[in-house]
Tab-separated table of C-alpha atoms in Angstrom:
chain	number	residue	atom	x	y	z
U	150	UNK	CA	-4.468	5.571	-2.645
U	151	UNK	CA	-4.359	8.909	-1.327
U	152	UNK	CA	-5.471	12.538	-1.163
U	153	UNK	CA	-4.157	15.845	-2.215
U	154	UNK	CA	-3.321	18.907	-0.191
U	155	UNK	CA	-6.930	20.084	-0.901
U	156	UNK	CA	-8.145	17.532	1.508
U	157	UNK	CA	-9.305	19.871	4.149
U	158	UNK	CA	-12.704	20.371	5.919
U	159	UNK	CA	-15.018	22.897	4.187
U	160	UNK	CA	-15.358	25.960	6.272
U	161	UNK	CA	-18.876	26.545	7.877
U	162	UNK	CA	-19.841	22.963	7.850
U	163	UNK	CA	-19.412	20.287	10.296
U	164	UNK	CA	-18.967	17.544	7.745
U	165	UNK	CA	-15.319	17.282	6.652
U	166	UNK	CA	-15.210	16.755	2.956
U	167	UNK	CA	-12.247	15.370	1.007
U	168	UNK	CA	-11.678	16.492	-2.525
U	169	UNK	CA	-10.434	13.288	-4.173
U	170	UNK	CA	-8.145	14.672	-6.969
U	171	UNK	CA	-6.060	11.647	-7.099
U	172	UNK	CA	-8.927	9.688	-8.720
U	173	UNK	CA	-8.101	11.559	-11.898
U	174	UNK	CA	-4.529	12.422	-11.396
U	175	UNK	CA	-3.111	8.925	-10.343
U	176	UNK	CA	-5.611	7.125	-12.809
U	177	UNK	CA	-6.290	7.661	-11.634
U	178	UNK	CA	4.420	-8.104	17.314
U	179	UNK	CA	6.878	-10.253	15.431
U	180	UNK	CA	4.636	-12.681	13.808
U	181	UNK	CA	5.091	-13.945	10.152
U	182	UNK	CA	2.694	-13.450	7.402
U	183	UNK	CA	0.202	-16.265	6.864
U	184	UNK	CA	0.238	-17.457	10.389
U	185	UNK	CA	-2.532	-16.678	12.726
U	186	UNK	CA	-1.523	-13.405	14.350
U	187	UNK	CA	-3.755	-13.307	17.447
U	188	UNK	CA	-7.473	-13.175	18.541
U	189	UNK	CA	-10.015	-12.295	15.799
U	190	UNK	CA	-7.838	-13.390	12.842
U	191	UNK	CA	-8.672	-15.959	10.260
U	192	UNK	CA	-7.705	-19.597	11.570
U	193	UNK	CA	-6.809	-20.535	8.022
U	194	UNK	CA	-3.311	-19.615	6.862
U	195	UNK	CA	-2.877	-17.765	3.419
U	196	UNK	CA	-0.049	-19.169	1.257
U	197	UNK	CA	2.733	-18.961	-0.077
U	198	UNK	CA	4.223	-17.079	2.966
U	199	UNK	CA	7.417	-16.310	4.466
U	200	UNK	CA	8.490	-15.259	0.932
U	201	UNK	CA	12.055	-13.553	0.561
U	202	UNK	CA	12.753	-11.859	-2.555
U	203	UNK	CA	16.463	-11.199	-3.808
U	204	UNK	CA	16.598	-8.915	-6.561
U	205	UNK	CA	19.396	-7.338	-8.713
U	206	UNK	CA	18.478	-4.795	-11.186
U	207	UNK	CA	20.648	-2.262	-13.553
U	208	UNK	CA	19.113	0.948	-14.998
U	209	UNK	CA	19.736	2.704	-18.143
U	210	UNK	CA	21.079	6.319	-18.211
U	211	UNK	CA	17.892	8.058	-16.761
U	212	UNK	CA	16.247	5.200	-14.760
U	213	UNK	CA	13.442	4.423	-17.381
U	214	UNK	CA	14.517	1.024	-18.051
U	215	UNK	CA	15.663	-1.660	-15.412
U	216	UNK	CA	16.817	-5.241	-16.133
U	217	UNK	CA	18.116	-7.994	-14.111
U	218	UNK	CA	17.275	-11.173	-12.177
U	219	UNK	CA	14.774	-11.940	-9.335
U	220	UNK	CA	14.678	-14.917	-7.053
U	221	UNK	CA	11.863	-15.525	-4.590
U	222	UNK	CA	11.784	-18.280	-2.063
U	223	UNK	CA	8.635	-19.248	-0.251
U	224	UNK	CA	6.869	-21.606	2.027
U	225	UNK	CA	3.509	-23.483	1.810
U	226	UNK	CA	1.765	-22.586	4.819
U	227	UNK	CA	-1.559	-24.375	3.757
U	228	UNK	CA	-2.680	-27.839	4.530
U	229	UNK	CA	-3.287	-28.227	0.900
U	230	UNK	CA	-0.513	-29.173	-1.646
U	231	UNK	CA	0.814	-26.079	-3.562
U	232	UNK	CA	1.165	-27.173	-7.191
U	233	UNK	CA	1.703	-23.680	-8.593
U	234	UNK	CA	2.296	-20.125	-7.757
U	235	UNK	CA	1.362	-16.826	-9.526
U	236	UNK	CA	3.387	-13.691	-9.937
U	237	UNK	CA	1.291	-10.544	-10.070
U	238	UNK	CA	2.748	-8.079	-12.732
U	239	UNK	CA	0.855	-5.155	-11.490
U	240	UNK	CA	3.083	-2.807	-13.639
U	241	UNK	CA	1.111	-4.083	-16.752
U	242	UNK	CA	-2.047	-2.942	-15.378
U	243	UNK	CA	-2.523	0.313	-17.365
U	244	UNK	CA	-0.912	-1.131	-20.578
U	245	UNK	CA	-2.125	-4.860	-20.304
U	246	UNK	CA	-0.295	-6.945	-22.780
U	247	UNK	CA	1.013	-4.007	-24.856
U	248	UNK	CA	0.627	-3.480	-28.481
U	249	UNK	CA	2.237	-5.158	-31.563
U	250	UNK	CA	5.860	-4.267	-31.495
U	251	UNK	CA	5.611	-2.666	-27.915
U	252	UNK	CA	5.597	-5.430	-25.111
U	253	UNK	CA	4.084	-4.874	-21.760
U	254	UNK	CA	6.178	-2.671	-19.293
U	255	UNK	CA	7.058	-5.568	-17.020
U	256	UNK	CA	8.279	-8.763	-18.848
U	257	UNK	CA	9.304	-11.999	-16.990
U	258	UNK	CA	11.573	-14.538	-18.885
U	259	UNK	CA	13.980	-17.415	-18.468
U	260	UNK	CA	12.188	-18.987	-15.390
U	261	UNK	CA	13.843	-21.706	-13.359
U	262	UNK	CA	12.207	-23.497	-10.493
U	263	UNK	CA	8.937	-23.932	-12.491
U	264	UNK	CA	7.205	-23.796	-16.041
U	265	UNK	CA	5.281	-20.694	-16.753
U	266	UNK	CA	2.110	-20.352	-18.854
U	267	UNK	CA	0.967	-17.271	-20.851
U	268	UNK	CA	0.332	-14.310	-18.793
U	269	UNK	CA	-3.368	-13.795	-17.968
U	270	UNK	CA	-5.784	-11.236	-16.549
U	271	UNK	CA	-4.388	-8.606	-19.024
U	272	UNK	CA	-0.888	-9.768	-18.479
U	273	UNK	CA	-1.091	-8.861	-14.702
U	274	UNK	CA	-0.952	-12.582	-13.618
U	275	UNK	CA	1.520	-15.192	-14.589
U	276	UNK	CA	1.118	-18.922	-13.479
U	277	UNK	CA	4.265	-20.896	-12.701
U	278	UNK	CA	3.868	-24.591	-12.257
U	279	UNK	CA	6.156	-26.215	-9.680
U	280	UNK	CA	8.109	-29.240	-10.703
U	281	UNK	CA	6.412	-31.281	-8.003
U	282	UNK	CA	3.721	-30.360	-5.298
U	283	UNK	CA	5.042	-28.588	-2.293
U	284	UNK	CA	3.568	-29.833	1.132
U	285	UNK	CA	2.732	-27.907	4.026
U	286	UNK	CA	5.822	-26.246	5.730
U	287	UNK	CA	8.068	-27.003	2.869
U	288	UNK	CA	10.032	-24.383	0.963
U	289	UNK	CA	11.117	-23.874	-2.685
U	290	UNK	CA	12.111	-21.182	-4.911
U	291	UNK	CA	11.589	-19.718	-8.493
U	292	UNK	CA	13.886	-17.271	-10.282
U	293	UNK	CA	13.422	-15.300	-13.407
U	294	UNK	CA	14.799	-12.437	-15.602
U	295	UNK	CA	12.823	-9.308	-15.323
U	296	UNK	CA	12.759	-6.175	-17.466
U	297	UNK	CA	10.764	-3.094	-16.202
U	298	UNK	CA	10.195	-0.075	-18.663
U	299	UNK	CA	8.776	2.892	-16.958
U	300	UNK	CA	5.634	3.981	-18.835
U	301	UNK	CA	5.438	7.555	-20.345
U	302	UNK	CA	2.616	8.915	-17.912
U	303	UNK	CA	2.747	10.634	-14.516
U	304	UNK	CA	1.407	7.957	-12.230
U	305	UNK	CA	2.531	5.593	-9.399
U	306	UNK	CA	4.374	3.522	-12.093
U	307	UNK	CA	5.457	6.402	-14.418
U	308	UNK	CA	7.427	9.394	-14.738
U	309	UNK	CA	7.372	13.158	-14.393
U	310	UNK	CA	10.233	15.008	-16.336
U	311	UNK	CA	13.487	13.711	-15.173
U	312	UNK	CA	11.846	11.629	-12.220
U	313	UNK	CA	10.980	7.944	-12.371
U	314	UNK	CA	8.386	6.360	-10.087
U	315	UNK	CA	8.544	2.553	-9.763
U	316	UNK	CA	5.482	1.722	-7.580
U	317	UNK	CA	4.193	-1.862	-8.060
U	318	UNK	CA	6.839	-2.370	-10.888
U	319	UNK	CA	8.444	-5.507	-9.116
U	320	UNK	CA	6.686	-8.855	-9.432
U	321	UNK	CA	5.233	-10.209	-6.293
U	322	UNK	CA	3.618	-13.478	-5.431
U	323	UNK	CA	-0.198	-13.801	-5.463
U	324	UNK	CA	-2.320	-15.098	-2.347
U	325	UNK	CA	-4.108	-18.230	-1.933
U	326	UNK	CA	-6.455	-18.453	0.878
U	327	UNK	CA	-9.940	-19.971	1.603
U	328	UNK	CA	-11.335	-18.175	-1.386
U	329	UNK	CA	-8.626	-19.597	-3.659
U	330	UNK	CA	-6.111	-17.709	-5.811
U	331	UNK	CA	-6.668	-13.879	-5.711
U	332	UNK	CA	-6.253	-12.938	-9.233
U	333	UNK	CA	-8.354	-9.848	-9.308
U	334	UNK	CA	-7.988	-7.298	-12.185
U	335	UNK	CA	-5.899	-4.022	-11.894
U	336	UNK	CA	-7.784	-0.854	-11.240
U	337	UNK	CA	-6.696	2.483	-11.918
U	338	UNK	CA	-8.961	4.112	-9.346
U	339	UNK	CA	-8.109	2.616	-6.140
U	340	UNK	CA	-6.077	-0.392	-5.556
U	341	UNK	CA	-6.058	-4.143	-6.259
U	342	UNK	CA	-3.091	-5.189	-4.421
U	343	UNK	CA	-3.101	-8.183	-1.898
U	344	UNK	CA	0.231	-9.593	-0.708
U	345	UNK	CA	1.605	-11.051	2.463
U	346	UNK	CA	4.400	-9.592	4.547
U	347	UNK	CA	7.622	-10.633	3.019
U	348	UNK	CA	11.504	-9.956	3.256
U	349	UNK	CA	13.307	-7.962	0.295
U	350	UNK	CA	17.024	-7.478	-0.542
U	351	UNK	CA	17.267	-5.409	-3.648
U	352	UNK	CA	20.407	-4.337	-5.362
U	353	UNK	CA	19.817	-1.331	-7.719
U	354	UNK	CA	22.834	-0.185	-10.146
U	355	UNK	CA	22.318	3.114	-11.468
U	356	UNK	CA	23.973	6.134	-12.801
U	357	UNK	CA	25.717	8.185	-9.818
U	358	UNK	CA	23.543	11.318	-10.957
U	359	UNK	CA	20.275	9.578	-9.892
U	360	UNK	CA	19.442	9.507	-6.351
U	361	UNK	CA	17.217	6.263	-5.602
U	362	UNK	CA	14.772	6.324	-2.715
U	363	UNK	CA	13.467	2.919	-1.988
U	364	UNK	CA	11.576	0.759	0.407
U	365	UNK	CA	13.544	-0.447	3.468
U	366	UNK	CA	16.922	0.518	4.987
U	367	UNK	CA	19.304	1.667	2.176
U	368	UNK	CA	22.997	2.081	1.699
U	369	UNK	CA	25.065	2.901	-1.204
U	370	UNK	CA	28.436	1.869	-2.618
U	371	UNK	CA	30.464	2.719	-5.759
U	372	UNK	CA	29.638	0.695	-8.793
U	373	UNK	CA	31.074	0.754	-12.199
U	374	UNK	CA	32.621	4.039	-13.706
U	375	UNK	CA	30.203	7.002	-12.705
U	376	UNK	CA	27.632	4.439	-11.435
U	377	UNK	CA	26.346	3.781	-7.941
U	378	UNK	CA	24.835	0.704	-6.248
U	379	UNK	CA	22.000	1.275	-4.007
U	380	UNK	CA	21.260	-1.792	-1.735
U	381	UNK	CA	18.029	-2.005	0.157
U	382	UNK	CA	16.950	-4.499	2.887
U	383	UNK	CA	13.395	-4.512	3.986
U	384	UNK	CA	11.803	-7.161	6.418
U	385	UNK	CA	8.139	-7.932	6.750
U	386	UNK	CA	6.818	-5.553	4.132
U	387	UNK	CA	4.089	-6.237	1.503
U	388	UNK	CA	5.628	-4.598	-1.614
U	389	UNK	CA	8.910	-2.862	-2.670
U	390	UNK	CA	8.804	0.570	-4.301
U	391	UNK	CA	11.625	2.986	-5.679
U	392	UNK	CA	12.076	6.089	-7.375
U	393	UNK	CA	15.019	7.555	-9.502
U	394	UNK	CA	16.085	11.009	-10.475
U	395	UNK	CA	18.303	13.994	-9.634
U	396	UNK	CA	16.553	14.710	-6.418
U	397	UNK	CA	17.374	17.048	-3.743
U	398	UNK	CA	17.703	15.478	-0.242
U	399	UNK	CA	17.515	16.029	3.443
U	400	UNK	CA	17.038	13.688	6.495
U	401	UNK	CA	15.143	14.400	9.743
U	402	UNK	CA	14.834	12.095	12.723
U	403	UNK	CA	11.788	12.042	14.810
U	404	UNK	CA	11.912	12.238	18.603
U	405	UNK	CA	11.011	8.537	18.721
U	406	UNK	CA	14.070	7.729	16.510
U	407	UNK	CA	12.505	7.135	12.980
U	408	UNK	CA	14.468	8.573	10.126
U	409	UNK	CA	12.519	10.710	7.584
U	410	UNK	CA	14.302	10.996	4.386
U	411	UNK	CA	13.077	13.547	1.970
U	412	UNK	CA	13.756	13.645	-1.741
U	413	UNK	CA	12.182	16.462	-4.004
U	414	UNK	CA	12.608	17.952	-7.421
U	415	UNK	CA	13.970	21.382	-7.623
U	416	UNK	CA	10.617	22.986	-8.777
U	417	UNK	CA	8.625	21.765	-5.854
U	418	UNK	CA	7.605	24.528	-3.698
U	419	UNK	CA	9.924	24.957	-0.686
U	420	UNK	CA	7.087	25.671	1.694
U	421	UNK	CA	5.346	22.558	0.727
U	422	UNK	CA	8.538	20.471	1.148
U	423	UNK	CA	9.061	21.876	4.776
U	424	UNK	CA	5.416	21.279	5.790
U	425	UNK	CA	5.583	17.772	4.426
U	426	UNK	CA	8.719	17.058	6.402
U	427	UNK	CA	7.504	18.657	9.717
U	428	UNK	CA	4.119	16.685	9.427
U	429	UNK	CA	5.548	13.259	8.622
U	430	UNK	CA	7.963	13.644	11.708
U	431	UNK	CA	4.841	14.492	14.028
U	432	UNK	CA	2.701	11.775	12.390
U	433	UNK	CA	5.005	8.920	12.394
U	434	UNK	CA	5.517	9.199	16.109
U	435	UNK	CA	1.954	10.008	16.936
U	436	UNK	CA	0.566	6.940	15.074
U	437	UNK	CA	3.288	4.859	16.640
U	438	UNK	CA	2.192	5.840	20.145
U	439	UNK	CA	-1.555	5.161	19.091
U	440	UNK	CA	-1.269	1.971	16.984
U	441	UNK	CA	2.171	0.531	17.937
U	442	UNK	CA	5.694	1.749	17.156
U	443	UNK	CA	6.581	2.040	13.518
U	444	UNK	CA	9.010	-0.943	13.065
U	445	UNK	CA	10.818	-0.024	9.796
U	446	UNK	CA	13.210	2.615	11.140
U	447	UNK	CA	12.967	4.895	8.287
U	448	UNK	CA	10.454	6.263	5.681
U	449	UNK	CA	11.177	8.076	2.507
U	450	UNK	CA	9.103	11.085	1.181
U	451	UNK	CA	9.203	11.608	-2.695
U	452	UNK	CA	7.940	14.927	-3.629
U	453	UNK	CA	7.341	16.647	-7.121
U	454	UNK	CA	5.066	19.390	-8.085
U	455	UNK	CA	3.169	17.472	-10.730
U	456	UNK	CA	2.389	14.153	-9.388
U	457	UNK	CA	-1.363	13.894	-8.466
U	458	UNK	CA	-2.183	13.471	-4.808
U	459	UNK	CA	-0.180	10.708	-3.417
U	460	UNK	CA	0.450	7.006	-3.165
U	461	UNK	CA	1.495	4.682	-0.328
U	462	UNK	CA	4.146	1.986	-0.317
U	463	UNK	CA	5.902	0.309	2.626
U	464	UNK	CA	8.630	2.763	3.812
U	465	UNK	CA	8.142	5.147	0.833
U	466	UNK	CA	5.457	7.633	-0.221
U	467	UNK	CA	4.841	9.531	-3.613
U	468	UNK	CA	3.541	12.912	-2.877
U	469	UNK	CA	2.354	15.827	-5.226
U	470	UNK	CA	3.342	18.814	-3.299
U	471	UNK	CA	2.012	22.463	-3.544
U	472	UNK	CA	2.796	25.472	-1.048
U	473	UNK	CA	0.449	23.936	1.104
U	474	UNK	CA	2.061	20.467	1.158
U	475	UNK	CA	0.586	17.316	0.339
U	476	UNK	CA	-1.233	14.241	1.659
U	477	UNK	CA	1.650	13.060	3.773
U	478	UNK	CA	-0.241	12.536	6.894
U	479	UNK	CA	-2.711	10.223	5.065
U	480	UNK	CA	0.118	8.376	3.624
U	481	UNK	CA	2.104	7.824	6.848
U	482	UNK	CA	-1.174	6.559	8.347
U	483	UNK	CA	-1.165	4.040	5.484
U	484	UNK	CA	2.135	2.541	6.874
U	485	UNK	CA	-0.229	0.980	9.394
U	486	UNK	CA	-3.397	0.611	7.623
U	487	UNK	CA	-2.317	-1.516	4.535
U	488	UNK	CA	1.372	-1.894	5.527
U	489	UNK	CA	1.592	-3.494	8.813
U	490	UNK	CA	-2.028	-4.296	9.302
U	491	UNK	CA	-2.746	-5.907	5.821
U	492	UNK	CA	-5.907	-6.295	3.922
U	493	UNK	CA	-7.284	-7.295	0.509
U	494	UNK	CA	-7.589	-3.963	-1.041
U	495	UNK	CA	-9.429	-5.184	-3.971
U	496	UNK	CA	-12.031	-6.818	-1.666
U	497	UNK	CA	-12.164	-4.415	1.109
U	498	UNK	CA	-10.657	-0.928	0.166
U	499	UNK	CA	-12.412	0.687	3.046
U	500	UNK	CA	-10.183	-1.265	5.625
U	501	UNK	CA	-7.126	0.870	4.554
U	502	UNK	CA	-8.347	4.035	2.996
U	503	UNK	CA	-11.102	4.871	5.438
U	504	UNK	CA	-9.018	4.011	8.443
U	505	UNK	CA	-6.122	6.042	7.124
U	506	UNK	CA	-8.358	9.057	6.353
U	507	UNK	CA	-9.852	8.630	9.908
U	508	UNK	CA	-6.294	8.735	11.400
U	509	UNK	CA	-5.773	11.901	9.161
U	510	UNK	CA	-8.882	13.545	10.514
U	511	UNK	CA	-7.767	12.914	14.091
U	512	UNK	CA	-4.412	14.295	13.448
U	513	UNK	CA	-5.896	17.577	12.191
U	514	UNK	CA	-8.612	17.738	14.712
U	515	UNK	CA	-11.283	18.037	12.129
U	516	UNK	CA	-14.766	18.455	13.299
U	517	UNK	CA	-16.676	15.092	12.467
U	518	UNK	CA	-19.824	15.665	14.658
U	519	UNK	CA	-22.909	14.661	12.684
U	520	UNK	CA	-20.800	14.402	9.620
U	521	UNK	CA	-22.641	11.024	8.651
U	522	UNK	CA	-25.960	13.033	8.394
U	523	UNK	CA	-24.423	14.827	5.420
U	524	UNK	CA	-23.378	11.804	3.478
U	525	UNK	CA	-25.103	11.419	0.262
U	526	UNK	CA	-25.501	7.905	-1.223
U	527	UNK	CA	-26.769	8.083	-4.775
U	528	UNK	CA	-27.296	4.385	-4.991
U	529	UNK	CA	-29.379	2.851	-2.192
U	530	UNK	CA	-27.577	-0.566	-2.696
U	531	UNK	CA	-24.123	0.895	-2.102
U	532	UNK	CA	-22.331	-0.165	1.021
U	533	UNK	CA	-19.087	1.332	2.540
U	534	UNK	CA	-17.633	-2.284	2.536
U	535	UNK	CA	-18.173	-2.713	-1.255
U	536	UNK	CA	-15.162	-4.094	-3.195
U	537	UNK	CA	-13.396	-2.418	-5.919
U	538	UNK	CA	-15.554	-4.468	-8.488
U	539	UNK	CA	-18.448	-2.122	-7.416
U	540	UNK	CA	-16.399	1.144	-7.106
U	541	UNK	CA	-14.829	0.521	-10.410
U	542	UNK	CA	-18.361	0.588	-12.151
U	543	UNK	CA	-19.357	3.655	-9.903
U	544	UNK	CA	-16.310	5.826	-10.012
U	545	UNK	CA	-18.369	8.915	-9.039
U	546	UNK	CA	-19.093	7.280	-5.651
U	547	UNK	CA	-15.742	6.064	-4.808
U	548	UNK	CA	-15.032	9.220	-2.756
U	549	UNK	CA	-17.451	7.652	-0.132
U	550	UNK	CA	-14.552	5.378	0.991
U	551	UNK	CA	-12.706	8.806	2.015
U	552	UNK	CA	-15.731	10.666	3.233
U	553	UNK	CA	-18.297	8.185	4.735
U	554	UNK	CA	-15.728	5.873	5.942
U	555	UNK	CA	-13.919	8.228	8.400
U	556	UNK	CA	-17.488	9.558	9.485
U	557	UNK	CA	-18.489	6.000	10.310
U	558	UNK	CA	-15.348	5.534	12.484
U	559	UNK	CA	-15.903	8.935	14.122
U	560	UNK	CA	-19.403	7.925	14.811
U	561	UNK	CA	-18.052	4.497	16.475
U	562	UNK	CA	-15.756	6.462	18.426
U	563	UNK	CA	-18.683	8.436	19.992
U	564	UNK	CA	-20.750	5.206	20.339
U	565	UNK	CA	-18.093	3.456	22.220
U	566	UNK	CA	-16.229	6.476	23.830
U	567	UNK	CA	-12.982	7.767	23.001
U	568	UNK	CA	-10.800	5.607	25.421
U	569	UNK	CA	-12.506	2.379	24.397
U	570	UNK	CA	-12.100	3.363	20.700
U	571	UNK	CA	-8.280	4.006	21.249
U	572	UNK	CA	-7.981	0.574	22.953
U	573	UNK	CA	-9.881	-0.978	19.954
U	574	UNK	CA	-7.554	0.342	17.229
U	575	UNK	CA	-4.410	-0.472	19.179
U	576	UNK	CA	-5.557	-4.010	19.887
U	577	UNK	CA	-6.697	-4.422	16.397
U	578	UNK	CA	-3.399	-3.395	14.976
U	579	UNK	CA	-1.697	-5.592	17.602
U	580	UNK	CA	-3.770	-8.585	16.692
U	581	UNK	CA	-3.008	-8.319	12.865
U	582	UNK	CA	0.615	-7.039	13.017
U	583	UNK	CA	2.180	-8.096	9.858
U	584	UNK	CA	-1.015	-10.141	9.140
U	585	UNK	CA	-4.080	-9.743	7.190
U	586	UNK	CA	-7.495	-8.361	8.373
U	587	UNK	CA	-11.046	-8.548	7.352
U	588	UNK	CA	-14.200	-6.387	8.070
U	589	UNK	CA	-15.523	-9.419	10.138
U	590	UNK	CA	-12.431	-9.362	12.267
U	591	UNK	CA	-12.989	-5.548	13.001
U	592	UNK	CA	-16.603	-5.848	13.742
U	593	UNK	CA	-16.011	-8.847	16.103
U	594	UNK	CA	-13.386	-7.073	18.092
U	595	UNK	CA	-15.425	-3.872	18.382
U	596	UNK	CA	-18.515	-5.898	19.614
U	597	UNK	CA	-16.342	-7.582	22.183
U	598	UNK	CA	-15.493	-4.135	23.665
U	599	UNK	CA	-19.054	-3.214	24.437
U	600	UNK	CA	-22.279	-4.703	26.014
U	601	UNK	CA	-24.295	-2.737	23.538
U	602	UNK	CA	-25.452	-4.539	20.336
U	603	UNK	CA	-23.564	-2.851	17.538
U	604	UNK	CA	-25.857	-4.594	14.749
U	605	UNK	CA	-27.908	-1.387	14.301
U	606	UNK	CA	-24.683	0.580	14.189
U	607	UNK	CA	-23.218	-1.466	11.240
U	608	UNK	CA	-26.517	-1.571	9.453
U	609	UNK	CA	-26.990	2.235	9.639
U	610	UNK	CA	-23.459	2.868	8.464
U	611	UNK	CA	-23.643	0.382	5.686
U	612	UNK	CA	-20.845	-1.796	7.082
U	613	UNK	CA	-21.846	-5.193	5.831
């Protein structure tokens, strides 16, 4: 989840303060996923891994409804037999199982390769029993029809005037690891998402009047009469998102060779569009130098005037844009923290949000000296490392992930020294490239880089 353009330091104070407008507005290395990625990673593989999604969808006249078929092949990376898989239908999170006569926004049917049960977890989880147990290292696939109806709300899966946002709309595989199947509930404030790096090949058939930015490398070809087919190929990404609408477009290329493709609605302030484009170009190369080169070749910026804050997806970000721009630097940072370096966003939201906002603060040169001393914790039992189960019950405190989190990392930089902190972050990213990280992984790696006991630091900064 992201921040708005109002995410600036408050003048006259050393503490930088982020105004989390998105909480209301939005609702609001070549290692394979699942394998041990290097020092500090879990020795137990998550599964199913090495997934490949092949998707073909066709839209209606304005991109509000998409239907087609999806196939996902996958491997069992675990030593335990895999008897079932779960699809996460995150697009149903807000509307749950729908109402009488009005189905959920995402409906799966006509399954082959397994037998489905009724959706559970408010229709965000669909169990598919496999016809026979899948042993370690073995592959299989399931396929199904999918129907996606964009909800009538301005959100990451929603719409704004003539523009459609399809974030978390495509069904993806749930993860099973040492904690079992991760079937956490959807949260509107923050994220619940946890998936392994996978490959996607998606074919989107739509009216030619619609531009369709999407995750991955895209190309277009003529479809039927007055229709276009957008084909996108994305490798080693955790999700696939797209948008549709009569966008204006422009393309920039960073000095490092990354294409930044911009899409915006005509009523989006021109100054904000220019600023987002400029800052995205600068940020993608800077974070590439600091954390490891951006591996996907291009990133799409989708900008409108009414979208609240921003939302990150692999290779695509949604941005509410004013004259002062949007949260583009924070979103670009998320391409590493959550995208490349994965984490369980429900269990450990600080691992992507705090790290992305710390990168944001460094990019802008915010003064973070002594900022921790101004952090207010209304609940003595709260910890920076709390899960979304806690933050969902304490929404008024969730901003701490964006404020206290970057402060803690800034304090760690001062504790270790700037050079050591830079080496820590780069090695941490390298060790978990396309993998999954945990708080313990980060703490162990940080401790390995200093002779001082960091135990008191973690305790003082509520990093449990």
